Amino acid sequence: MTLLARDCVGFVPAADTRLKVGDSLLIVATGAVRDEVERRLRAVSRRGRLARWFGEYGDERDE
C-alpha cells in the first residue's frame, strides 16, 4: 500500500497500521498481481484476515 487516507489526512502506513472502515487506499501494483490484490482485499473485507481459512477467496459475486 502506498498511501492511506483517514479522516481527510493522507499518510504512508506503517507495517502495523490497521485498516478501518472508511479508509481510502492507494495501492500501486503490477498488472501481474493486480487481480490477486483485488481478490485478497475483497476476501478480507468480507471475512477478515483469516478469510481463506473460512473459505473466502474474494471471488466476484453479486452483493
mmCIF file of N, CA and C in Angstrom, residues 10-54:
data_model
loop_
_atom_site.group_PDB
_atom_site.id
_atom_site.type_symbol
_atom_site.label_atom_id
_atom_site.label_comp_id
_atom_site.label_asym_id
_atom_site.label_seq_id
_atom_site.Cartn_x
_atom_site.Cartn_y
_atom_site.Cartn_z
ATOM 1 N N GLY A 10 -3.861 12.192 4.628
ATOM 2 C CA GLY A 10 -3.144 11.122 3.950
ATOM 3 C C GLY A 10 -1.820 10.834 4.638
ATOM 4 N N PHE A 11 -1.446 9.551 4.696
ATOM 5 C CA PHE A 11 -0.161 9.177 5.287
ATOM 6 C C PHE A 11 0.280 7.826 4.741
ATOM 7 N N VAL A 12 1.580 7.585 4.834
ATOM 8 C CA VAL A 12 2.133 6.293 4.442
ATOM 9 C C VAL A 12 1.985 5.370 5.645
ATOM 10 N N PRO A 13 1.274 4.267 5.492
ATOM 11 C CA PRO A 13 1.041 3.386 6.634
ATOM 12 C C PRO A 13 2.307 2.640 7.058
ATOM 13 N N ALA A 14 2.411 2.394 8.349
ATOM 14 C CA ALA A 14 3.498 1.582 8.897
ATOM 15 C C ALA A 14 3.111 0.110 8.785
ATOM 16 N N ALA A 15 4.042 -0.762 9.057
ATOM 17 C CA ALA A 15 3.782 -2.202 8.962
ATOM 18 C C ALA A 15 2.662 -2.644 9.901
ATOM 19 N N ASP A 16 2.473 -1.939 11.014
ATOM 20 C CA ASP A 16 1.455 -2.343 11.991
ATOM 21 C C ASP A 16 0.167 -1.509 11.897
ATOM 22 N N THR A 17 0.030 -0.686 10.857
ATOM 23 C CA THR A 17 -1.183 0.114 10.671
ATOM 24 C C THR A 17 -2.347 -0.798 10.300
ATOM 25 N N ARG A 18 -3.457 -0.643 10.985
ATOM 26 C CA ARG A 18 -4.654 -1.433 10.689
ATOM 27 C C ARG A 18 -5.629 -0.591 9.892
ATOM 28 N N LEU A 19 -6.262 -1.237 8.920
ATOM 29 C CA LEU A 19 -7.278 -0.548 8.136
ATOM 30 C C LEU A 19 -8.551 -0.405 8.955
ATOM 31 N N LYS A 20 -9.241 0.709 8.758
ATOM 32 C CA LYS A 20 -10.505 0.963 9.439
ATOM 33 C C LYS A 20 -11.586 1.238 8.403
ATOM 34 N N VAL A 21 -12.820 1.022 8.793
ATOM 35 C CA VAL A 21 -13.945 1.328 7.918
ATOM 36 C C VAL A 21 -13.859 2.795 7.515
ATOM 37 N N GLY A 22 -14.013 3.057 6.238
ATOM 38 C CA GLY A 22 -13.969 4.422 5.737
ATOM 39 C C GLY A 22 -12.609 4.854 5.222
ATOM 40 N N ASP A 23 -11.561 4.063 5.458
ATOM 41 C CA ASP A 23 -10.240 4.391 4.930
ATOM 42 C C ASP A 23 -10.261 4.327 3.409
ATOM 43 N N SER A 24 -9.464 5.172 2.787
ATOM 44 C CA SER A 24 -9.253 5.117 1.339
ATOM 45 C C SER A 24 -7.812 4.704 1.103
ATOM 46 N N LEU A 25 -7.603 3.819 0.129
ATOM 47 C CA LEU A 25 -6.273 3.277 -0.123
ATOM 48 C C LEU A 25 -5.798 3.632 -1.518
ATOM 49 N N LEU A 26 -4.504 3.876 -1.643
ATOM 50 C CA LEU A 26 -3.858 3.975 -2.941
ATOM 51 C C LEU A 26 -2.843 2.848 -2.972
ATOM 52 N N ILE A 27 -3.064 1.895 -3.856
ATOM 53 C CA ILE A 27 -2.193 0.733 -3.958
ATOM 54 C C ILE A 27 -1.577 0.725 -5.347
ATOM 55 N N VAL A 28 -0.267 0.603 -5.406
ATOM 56 C CA VAL A 28 0.442 0.508 -6.674
ATOM 57 C C VAL A 28 0.865 -0.940 -6.843
ATOM 58 N N ALA A 29 0.430 -1.557 -7.933
ATOM 59 C CA ALA A 29 0.743 -2.967 -8.181
ATOM 60 C C ALA A 29 0.954 -3.178 -9.673
ATOM 61 N N THR A 30 1.747 -4.172 -9.989
ATOM 62 C CA THR A 30 1.934 -4.516 -11.398
ATOM 63 C C THR A 30 0.685 -5.210 -11.909
ATOM 64 N N GLY A 31 0.528 -5.211 -13.207
ATOM 65 C CA GLY A 31 -0.617 -5.885 -13.811
ATOM 66 C C GLY A 31 -0.672 -7.358 -13.469
ATOM 67 N N ALA A 32 0.501 -7.956 -13.255
ATOM 68 C CA ALA A 32 0.568 -9.387 -12.970
ATOM 69 C C ALA A 32 -0.079 -9.761 -11.642
ATOM 70 N N VAL A 33 -0.087 -8.847 -10.683
ATOM 71 C CA VAL A 33 -0.635 -9.172 -9.357
ATOM 72 C C VAL A 33 -1.901 -8.395 -9.016
ATOM 73 N N ARG A 34 -2.321 -7.502 -9.902
ATOM 74 C CA ARG A 34 -3.471 -6.647 -9.589
ATOM 75 C C ARG A 34 -4.727 -7.444 -9.249
ATOM 76 N N ASP A 35 -5.065 -8.437 -10.060
ATOM 77 C CA ASP A 35 -6.276 -9.222 -9.795
ATOM 78 C C ASP A 35 -6.205 -9.918 -8.443
ATOM 79 N N GLU A 36 -5.043 -10.474 -8.104
ATOM 80 C CA GLU A 36 -4.893 -11.163 -6.816
ATOM 81 C C GLU A 36 -5.014 -10.180 -5.653
ATOM 82 N N VAL A 37 -4.467 -8.978 -5.800
ATOM 83 C CA VAL A 37 -4.590 -7.950 -4.756
ATOM 84 C C VAL A 37 -6.058 -7.586 -4.558
ATOM 85 N N GLU A 38 -6.788 -7.389 -5.646
ATOM 86 C CA GLU A 38 -8.214 -7.066 -5.541
ATOM 87 C C GLU A 38 -8.987 -8.194 -4.869
ATOM 88 N N ARG A 39 -8.703 -9.443 -5.243
ATOM 89 C CA ARG A 39 -9.394 -10.583 -4.616
ATOM 90 C C ARG A 39 -9.092 -10.655 -3.122
ATOM 91 N N ARG A 40 -7.834 -10.453 -2.743
ATOM 92 C CA ARG A 40 -7.468 -10.521 -1.322
ATOM 93 C C ARG A 40 -8.169 -9.422 -0.527
ATOM 94 N N LEU A 41 -8.216 -8.219 -1.067
ATOM 95 C CA LEU A 41 -8.904 -7.135 -0.362
ATOM 96 C C LEU A 41 -10.395 -7.418 -0.220
ATOM 97 N N ARG A 42 -11.017 -7.968 -1.273
ATOM 98 C CA ARG A 42 -12.433 -8.347 -1.170
ATOM 99 C C ARG A 42 -12.623 -9.411 -0.098
ATOM 100 N N ALA A 43 -11.755 -10.413 -0.073
ATOM 101 C CA ALA A 43 -11.882 -11.502 0.902
ATOM 102 C C ALA A 43 -11.739 -10.982 2.324
ATOM 103 N N VAL A 44 -10.737 -10.151 2.555
ATOM 104 C CA VAL A 44 -10.520 -9.604 3.901
ATOM 105 C C VAL A 44 -11.677 -8.700 4.295
ATOM 106 N N SER A 45 -12.209 -7.949 3.347
ATOM 107 C CA SER A 45 -13.359 -7.093 3.632
ATOM 108 C C SER A 45 -14.564 -7.917 4.080
ATOM 109 N N ARG A 46 -14.741 -9.078 3.465
ATOM 110 C CA ARG A 46 -15.898 -9.926 3.783
ATOM 111 C C ARG A 46 -15.720 -10.740 5.060
ATOM 112 N N ARG A 47 -14.519 -11.300 5.277
ATOM 113 C CA ARG A 47 -14.352 -12.269 6.370
ATOM 114 C C ARG A 47 -13.186 -11.986 7.311
ATOM 115 N N GLY A 48 -12.461 -10.879 7.126
ATOM 116 C CA GLY A 48 -11.329 -10.576 7.990
ATOM 117 C C GLY A 48 -10.054 -11.251 7.501
ATOM 118 N N ARG A 49 -8.985 -11.071 8.263
ATOM 119 C CA ARG A 49 -7.680 -11.544 7.795
ATOM 120 C C ARG A 49 -7.570 -13.059 7.700
ATOM 121 N N LEU A 50 -8.462 -13.790 8.328
ATOM 122 C CA LEU A 50 -8.474 -15.254 8.211
ATOM 123 C C LEU A 50 -9.444 -15.711 7.129
ATOM 124 N N ALA A 51 -9.710 -14.852 6.171
ATOM 125 C CA ALA A 51 -10.708 -15.126 5.134
ATOM 126 C C ALA A 51 -10.497 -16.468 4.450
ATOM 127 N N ARG A 52 -9.284 -16.766 4.054
ATOM 128 C CA ARG A 52 -9.042 -18.031 3.344
ATOM 129 C C ARG A 52 -9.326 -19.225 4.241
ATOM 130 N N TRP A 53 -9.036 -19.109 5.511
ATOM 131 C CA TRP A 53 -9.314 -20.189 6.454
ATOM 132 C C TRP A 53 -10.816 -20.457 6.517
ATOM 133 N N PHE A 54 -11.608 -19.396 6.335
ATOM 134 C CA PHE A 54 -13.067 -19.528 6.329
ATOM 135 C C PHE A 54 -13.613 -19.891 4.949
#
